[in-house]
Amino acid sequence: MHVVAVLALDGVMPFELAIPHRILGSTVGADGRPLYRVVTCSLDGGPVRTTADFVVAVDHGPDVLRSADTIVIPPFGSPDEPLEVAQQEQVAEVLATRRRSSRLVSICGAAWLLAAIGHLDGRPATTHWLLTEDFRREFPAVALDPDVLFVDDGDVLTAAGAAAGIDLCLHLVRQDHGAEVANRVARHCVVPPHRDGGQQQYIPRSVPAEVSASTAGARAWALEHLGDRLPLAVLARRANMSVRTFTRRFRDETGVSPTQWLLEQRVDLARRLLETTELPVERIAAEVGLGTGAGMRQHFQRVVGVSPSAYRRTFRAEATA
């Protein structure tokens, strides 16, 4: 079973600490068998102080990090109160013993620690947008992107603030076991099934004047008609808005443009069909509204990073294994 070790450091934030357990720990296969074993550890195997008014009792020490398949570090304290140098060195030592094939994941401000011990040098990464200015000044060797929810750089993944940790954990499930399993976990946890990593972080902005108007109904309708042509004018009419108002309100509510959102939903549906059916690519392209097989291959490659046929082969091979 895939072992996920969550490293709780002094002053850990309870919400983010619980995310891997809530998402990965509730992931099961078609037979109901758990697909991940999530364990929490500390640097000394003892209790850990949180940013709330309670202490977390931890049953494991740092030894579990050596054999873990994925290591998650939730945020702790604040950049104004970093770990002591001795503790940073201890974290660096235990991470140096991790398996070469393991993944290293940070949530929110924990990217600060990974950068401090050199794990993000020369790599793309993200963190909470509030930390951007100080982070760039402190760690110029990191290719920081503060405008995304998470960054997947292979064996090192970083998430932005709080709820972006949920998106990243769902992304891990999707990478490991496919979109259908990830969507089932999302439904179980009552969270959005897929917010693409490139989606902008939610930065404070003015509240729309017409707070009663929403694009939610149009989005729900669009999900039932992804195979149809869905020009902006049609979606705007569903929401009883002008195209200009609809486009602005859509971005306010989702963080992306209607065009980008539709592409993400269509690619996500294409992934599920590639995983669960034997339909040819050309038929799937028509079913999900991506036009021709060539059009689907282009969009799929850009969003997922591999061709539809390669994705299907890889997923089937992993499922068989």
Short mmCIF file of C-alpha atoms in Angstrom, two decimals:
data_model
loop_
_atom_site.label_atom_id
_atom_site.label_comp_id
_atom_site.label_asym_id
_atom_site.label_seq_id
_atom_site.Cartn_x
_atom_site.Cartn_y
_atom_site.Cartn_z
CA MET A 1 0.00 0.00 0.00
CA HIS A 2 1.15 3.54 -0.79
CA VAL A 3 2.39 5.07 2.47
CA VAL A 4 1.93 8.80 3.05
CA ALA A 5 3.91 10.28 5.94
CA VAL A 6 2.76 13.66 7.25
CA LEU A 7 5.49 15.53 9.12
CA ALA A 8 3.98 17.67 11.90
CA LEU A 9 6.35 20.40 13.01
CA ASP A 10 6.13 22.69 16.02
CA GLY A 11 3.25 25.14 15.60
CA VAL A 12 1.55 23.07 12.88
CA MET A 13 -1.72 24.40 11.48
CA PRO A 14 -4.47 21.86 12.30
CA PHE A 15 -6.59 22.30 9.16
CA GLU A 16 -3.73 21.66 6.75
CA LEU A 17 -2.39 18.86 8.96
CA ALA A 18 -5.69 17.01 8.48
CA ILE A 19 -5.96 17.42 4.70
CA PRO A 20 -3.86 14.36 3.68
CA HIS A 21 -5.80 12.17 6.11
CA ARG A 22 -9.16 13.49 4.92
CA ILE A 23 -8.44 13.21 1.18
CA LEU A 24 -5.86 10.45 0.75
CA GLY A 25 -7.00 8.54 3.81
CA SER A 26 -10.53 8.27 2.44
CA THR A 27 -9.45 7.07 -1.02
CA VAL A 28 -10.59 3.52 -1.73
CA GLY A 29 -10.59 1.28 -4.77
CA ALA A 30 -13.62 -0.24 -6.49
CA ASP A 31 -13.52 -3.08 -3.96
CA GLY A 32 -13.57 -0.68 -1.00
CA ARG A 33 -9.93 -1.34 -0.15
CA PRO A 34 -7.95 1.70 1.10
CA LEU A 35 -5.37 2.82 -1.44
CA TYR A 36 -3.22 4.90 0.92
CA ARG A 37 -2.00 4.47 4.48
CA VAL A 38 -1.53 7.89 6.04
CA VAL A 39 0.63 8.22 9.16
CA THR A 40 1.61 11.31 11.13
CA CYS A 41 5.07 11.76 12.57
CA SER A 42 7.14 14.38 14.37
CA LEU A 43 10.86 14.99 14.62
CA ASP A 44 11.03 13.29 18.03
CA GLY A 45 7.94 11.07 17.96
CA GLY A 46 6.33 13.16 20.68
CA PRO A 47 3.37 15.57 20.92
CA VAL A 48 3.34 18.63 18.69
CA ARG A 49 2.05 22.10 19.54
CA THR A 50 -0.45 23.52 17.03
CA THR A 51 -1.45 27.09 16.20
CA ALA A 52 -4.79 26.35 17.89
CA ASP A 53 -5.37 25.86 21.61
CA PHE A 54 -4.50 22.17 21.64
CA VAL A 55 -1.59 19.79 21.22
CA VAL A 56 -1.50 16.85 18.80
CA ALA A 57 -0.36 13.48 20.10
CA VAL A 58 1.81 11.76 17.48
CA ASP A 59 2.60 8.04 17.45
CA HIS A 60 5.51 8.00 15.01
CA GLY A 61 9.01 9.43 14.82
CA PRO A 62 10.98 10.49 11.73
CA ASP A 63 11.89 6.90 10.83
CA VAL A 64 8.65 6.54 8.86
CA LEU A 65 9.90 9.19 6.41
CA ARG A 66 12.63 6.85 5.17
CA SER A 67 10.18 4.30 3.75
CA ALA A 68 7.27 6.59 2.81
CA ASP A 69 6.15 6.84 -0.80
CA THR A 70 4.90 10.41 -0.29
CA ILE A 71 5.96 12.91 2.38
CA VAL A 72 3.67 15.85 3.16
CA ILE A 73 4.75 18.87 5.22
CA PRO A 74 1.84 21.07 6.36
CA PRO A 75 2.45 24.74 7.26
CA PHE A 76 3.46 25.74 10.75
CA GLY A 77 3.93 28.97 12.68
CA SER A 78 4.80 31.82 10.33
CA PRO A 79 7.82 33.06 8.36
CA ASP A 80 8.31 35.54 11.20
CA GLU A 81 8.87 32.56 13.51
CA PRO A 82 10.83 30.02 11.44
CA LEU A 83 12.11 26.74 12.78
CA GLU A 84 15.33 27.00 14.69
CA VAL A 85 18.41 26.24 12.63
CA ALA A 86 18.95 22.99 14.52
CA GLN A 87 15.42 21.84 13.62
CA GLN A 88 15.88 22.86 9.98
CA GLU A 89 19.05 20.80 9.89
CA GLN A 90 17.20 17.86 11.42
CA VAL A 91 14.48 18.09 8.78
CA ALA A 92 17.16 18.24 6.07
CA GLU A 93 18.85 15.16 7.52
CA VAL A 94 15.71 13.03 7.64
CA LEU A 95 14.61 14.12 4.17
CA ALA A 96 18.04 13.18 2.84
CA THR A 97 17.27 9.58 3.81
CA ARG A 98 13.96 9.40 1.92
CA ARG A 99 13.59 6.97 -0.95
CA ARG A 100 14.68 8.34 -4.32
CA SER A 101 11.29 7.43 -5.79
CA SER A 102 9.29 9.22 -3.10
CA ARG A 103 7.35 12.45 -3.58
CA LEU A 104 7.86 15.50 -1.39
CA VAL A 105 4.83 17.74 -0.89
CA SER A 106 4.51 21.09 0.89
CA ILE A 107 1.29 22.92 1.70
CA CYS A 108 1.10 26.71 1.97
CA GLY A 109 3.98 28.25 3.96
CA ALA A 110 5.81 24.92 4.32
CA ALA A 111 7.41 25.76 0.98
CA TRP A 112 9.46 28.27 2.98
CA LEU A 113 11.10 25.39 4.85
CA LEU A 114 11.79 23.40 1.67
CA ALA A 115 13.38 26.48 0.13
CA ALA A 116 15.44 27.15 3.26
CA ILE A 117 17.00 23.69 3.15
CA GLY A 118 17.66 23.85 -0.60
CA HIS A 119 14.99 21.48 -1.93
CA LEU A 120 13.45 24.10 -4.23
CA ASP A 121 16.60 25.59 -5.75
CA GLY A 122 16.16 25.87 -9.51
CA ARG A 123 12.65 24.43 -9.32
CA PRO A 124 9.21 25.88 -10.03
CA ALA A 125 7.14 26.21 -6.86
CA THR A 126 4.31 28.14 -5.25
CA THR A 127 3.20 29.23 -1.82
CA HIS A 128 0.56 31.49 -0.31
CA TRP A 129 0.33 34.74 -2.27
CA LEU A 130 0.81 36.79 0.90
CA LEU A 131 4.35 35.41 1.21
CA THR A 132 5.38 36.24 -2.34
CA GLU A 133 7.46 39.38 -1.80
CA ASP A 134 9.44 38.05 1.17
CA PHE A 135 9.83 34.61 -0.42
CA ARG A 136 11.34 35.99 -3.63
CA ARG A 137 13.73 38.20 -1.70
CA GLU A 138 14.81 35.35 0.59
CA PHE A 139 15.01 32.59 -2.05
CA PRO A 140 15.90 34.06 -5.48
CA ALA A 141 16.99 30.63 -6.74
CA VAL A 142 13.39 29.35 -6.62
CA ALA A 143 11.21 29.83 -9.72
CA LEU A 144 8.24 31.03 -7.67
CA ASP A 145 4.80 31.28 -9.30
CA PRO A 146 2.43 32.96 -6.80
CA ASP A 147 -0.57 32.94 -9.16
CA VAL A 148 -1.35 29.21 -9.19
CA LEU A 149 -3.01 26.78 -6.79
CA PHE A 150 -0.26 24.18 -6.94
CA VAL A 151 2.85 23.17 -8.86
CA ASP A 152 3.70 19.60 -9.79
CA ASP A 153 7.42 19.29 -10.54
CA GLY A 154 7.55 15.52 -10.48
CA ASP A 155 9.04 14.42 -7.18
CA VAL A 156 8.48 17.80 -5.48
CA LEU A 157 5.02 19.38 -5.35
CA THR A 158 3.99 22.61 -3.66
CA ALA A 159 0.52 23.99 -2.89
CA ALA A 160 -0.67 27.51 -2.15
CA GLY A 161 -2.72 28.46 0.90
CA ALA A 162 -5.00 26.15 2.90
CA ALA A 163 -7.66 24.75 0.56
CA ALA A 164 -5.15 24.47 -2.28
CA GLY A 165 -3.77 21.54 -0.26
CA ILE A 166 -7.07 19.78 -0.98
CA ASP A 167 -6.65 20.44 -4.70
CA LEU A 168 -3.10 19.07 -4.62
CA CYS A 169 -4.09 15.92 -2.73
CA LEU A 170 -6.91 15.29 -5.22
CA HIS A 171 -4.33 15.83 -7.96
CA LEU A 172 -2.16 13.12 -6.40
CA VAL A 173 -5.13 10.72 -6.36
CA ARG A 174 -5.88 11.59 -9.98
CA GLN A 175 -2.27 10.96 -10.98
CA ASP A 176 -2.09 7.68 -9.06
CA HIS A 177 -5.52 6.18 -9.69
CA GLY A 178 -7.32 8.20 -12.33
CA ALA A 179 -10.03 10.83 -12.52
CA GLU A 180 -12.92 8.52 -11.57
CA VAL A 181 -11.39 7.62 -8.20
CA ALA A 182 -10.43 11.26 -7.52
CA ASN A 183 -13.94 12.46 -8.35
CA ARG A 184 -15.42 9.84 -6.02
CA VAL A 185 -13.21 11.09 -3.18
CA ALA A 186 -14.20 14.69 -3.94
CA ARG A 187 -17.90 13.82 -3.83
CA HIS A 188 -17.41 11.98 -0.56
CA CYS A 189 -15.65 15.01 0.96
CA VAL A 190 -18.08 17.49 -0.66
CA VAL A 191 -15.36 19.51 -2.40
CA PRO A 192 -14.88 20.54 -6.06
CA PRO A 193 -13.59 17.52 -7.99
CA HIS A 194 -11.05 19.43 -10.05
CA ARG A 195 -9.50 22.87 -9.78
CA ASP A 196 -6.60 22.93 -12.17
CA GLY A 197 -3.22 23.76 -10.65
CA GLY A 198 -2.79 26.70 -13.01
CA GLN A 199 -5.94 28.37 -11.73
CA GLN A 200 -5.30 31.67 -10.00
CA GLN A 201 -5.21 31.90 -6.23
CA TYR A 202 -8.18 33.70 -4.74
CA ILE A 203 -6.83 37.16 -3.97
CA PRO A 204 -9.21 39.65 -2.27
CA ARG A 205 -11.17 41.68 -4.77
CA SER A 206 -14.28 43.86 -4.73
CA VAL A 207 -17.57 42.00 -4.26
CA PRO A 208 -19.83 42.21 -7.33
CA ALA A 209 -22.69 44.66 -6.81
CA GLU A 210 -25.39 42.20 -7.93
CA VAL A 211 -24.66 39.57 -5.29
CA SER A 212 -27.86 37.65 -6.11
CA ALA A 213 -26.72 36.92 -9.68
CA SER A 214 -24.47 33.90 -10.18
CA THR A 215 -23.05 31.80 -12.96
CA ALA A 216 -23.49 28.59 -10.95
CA GLY A 217 -26.66 27.56 -12.78
CA ALA A 218 -25.04 28.07 -16.17
CA ARG A 219 -22.02 26.05 -15.08
CA ALA A 220 -24.20 23.17 -13.86
CA TRP A 221 -26.10 23.20 -17.16
CA ALA A 222 -22.86 23.29 -19.15
CA LEU A 223 -21.59 20.18 -17.36
CA GLU A 224 -24.63 18.31 -18.71
CA HIS A 225 -24.02 19.54 -22.26
CA LEU A 226 -20.22 19.42 -22.70
CA GLY A 227 -20.63 17.66 -26.04
CA ASP A 228 -22.57 20.60 -27.49
CA ARG A 229 -21.28 23.89 -28.82
CA LEU A 230 -21.32 26.25 -25.86
CA PRO A 231 -20.61 29.79 -27.05
CA LEU A 232 -20.45 32.51 -24.43
CA ALA A 233 -23.74 34.00 -25.62
CA VAL A 234 -25.58 30.76 -24.82
CA LEU A 235 -24.06 30.47 -21.34
CA ALA A 236 -24.74 34.14 -20.63
CA ARG A 237 -28.41 33.70 -21.57
CA ARG A 238 -28.66 30.75 -19.16
CA ALA A 239 -27.52 33.14 -16.39
CA ASN A 240 -29.71 36.03 -17.63
CA MET A 241 -26.64 38.24 -18.10
CA SER A 242 -24.92 40.06 -20.89
CA VAL A 243 -21.80 38.35 -22.24
CA ARG A 244 -19.60 41.03 -20.69
CA THR A 245 -21.21 40.75 -17.25
CA PHE A 246 -21.24 36.96 -17.42
CA THR A 247 -17.54 36.80 -18.29
CA ARG A 248 -16.59 39.15 -15.44
CA ARG A 249 -18.82 37.36 -12.90
CA PHE A 250 -17.60 33.94 -14.06
CA ARG A 251 -13.98 34.89 -13.42
CA ASP A 252 -14.89 36.40 -10.04
CA GLU A 253 -16.56 33.13 -8.99
CA THR A 254 -14.15 30.56 -10.44
CA GLY A 255 -10.84 32.39 -10.91
CA VAL A 256 -10.65 31.45 -14.61
CA SER A 257 -12.33 32.49 -17.85
CA PRO A 258 -15.37 30.57 -19.16
CA THR A 259 -13.28 29.27 -22.06
CA GLN A 260 -10.56 27.91 -19.77
CA TRP A 261 -13.13 26.38 -17.41
CA LEU A 262 -14.93 24.60 -20.25
CA LEU A 263 -11.64 23.22 -21.56
CA GLU A 264 -10.73 21.85 -18.12
CA GLN A 265 -14.14 20.19 -17.70
CA ARG A 266 -13.99 18.65 -21.17
CA VAL A 267 -10.48 17.32 -20.66
CA ASP A 268 -11.50 15.93 -17.26
CA LEU A 269 -14.46 14.12 -18.84
CA ALA A 270 -12.16 12.84 -21.59
CA ARG A 271 -9.84 11.42 -18.93
CA ARG A 272 -12.72 9.53 -17.34
CA LEU A 273 -13.84 8.11 -20.68
CA LEU A 274 -10.29 7.05 -21.54
CA GLU A 275 -10.07 5.27 -18.18
CA THR A 276 -13.47 3.58 -18.16
CA THR A 277 -14.35 2.88 -21.82
CA GLU A 278 -12.83 1.52 -25.01
CA LEU A 279 -14.21 4.37 -27.13
CA PRO A 280 -11.79 5.60 -29.81
CA VAL A 281 -10.27 9.03 -29.37
CA GLU A 282 -12.34 10.50 -32.21
CA ARG A 283 -15.59 9.38 -30.55
CA ILE A 284 -14.50 10.70 -27.14
CA ALA A 285 -13.56 14.04 -28.73
CA ALA A 286 -17.12 14.37 -30.06
CA GLU A 287 -18.68 13.24 -26.76
CA VAL A 288 -16.84 15.86 -24.69
CA GLY A 289 -17.00 18.76 -27.13
CA LEU A 290 -13.33 18.85 -28.15
CA GLY A 291 -14.12 18.56 -31.85
CA THR A 292 -11.93 16.20 -33.85
CA GLY A 293 -9.47 13.63 -32.60
CA ALA A 294 -6.64 15.97 -33.60
CA GLY A 295 -8.19 18.80 -31.60
CA MET A 296 -8.59 16.61 -28.55
CA ARG A 297 -5.00 15.38 -28.79
CA GLN A 298 -3.75 18.96 -28.87
CA HIS A 299 -5.81 20.12 -25.86
CA PHE A 300 -5.22 16.91 -23.90
CA GLN A 301 -1.46 17.09 -24.42
CA ARG A 302 -1.38 20.71 -23.27
CA VAL A 303 -3.48 20.15 -20.11
CA VAL A 304 -2.42 16.65 -19.04
CA GLY A 305 1.08 16.53 -20.49
CA VAL A 306 0.69 13.29 -22.48
CA SER A 307 -1.33 12.18 -25.48
CA PRO A 308 -4.76 10.50 -24.96
CA SER A 309 -3.46 7.14 -26.18
CA ALA A 310 -0.41 7.32 -23.89
CA TYR A 311 -2.65 8.29 -20.96
CA ARG A 312 -4.95 5.33 -21.63
CA ARG A 313 -2.03 2.89 -21.87
CA THR A 314 -0.41 4.22 -18.69
CA PHE A 315 -3.62 4.19 -16.70
CA ARG A 316 -4.52 0.69 -17.81
CA ALA A 317 -1.04 -0.57 -17.00
CA GLU A 318 -1.17 1.00 -13.50
CA ALA A 319 -4.67 -0.36 -12.91
CA THR A 320 -3.56 -3.84 -13.94
CA ALA A 321 -0.49 -3.65 -11.71
#
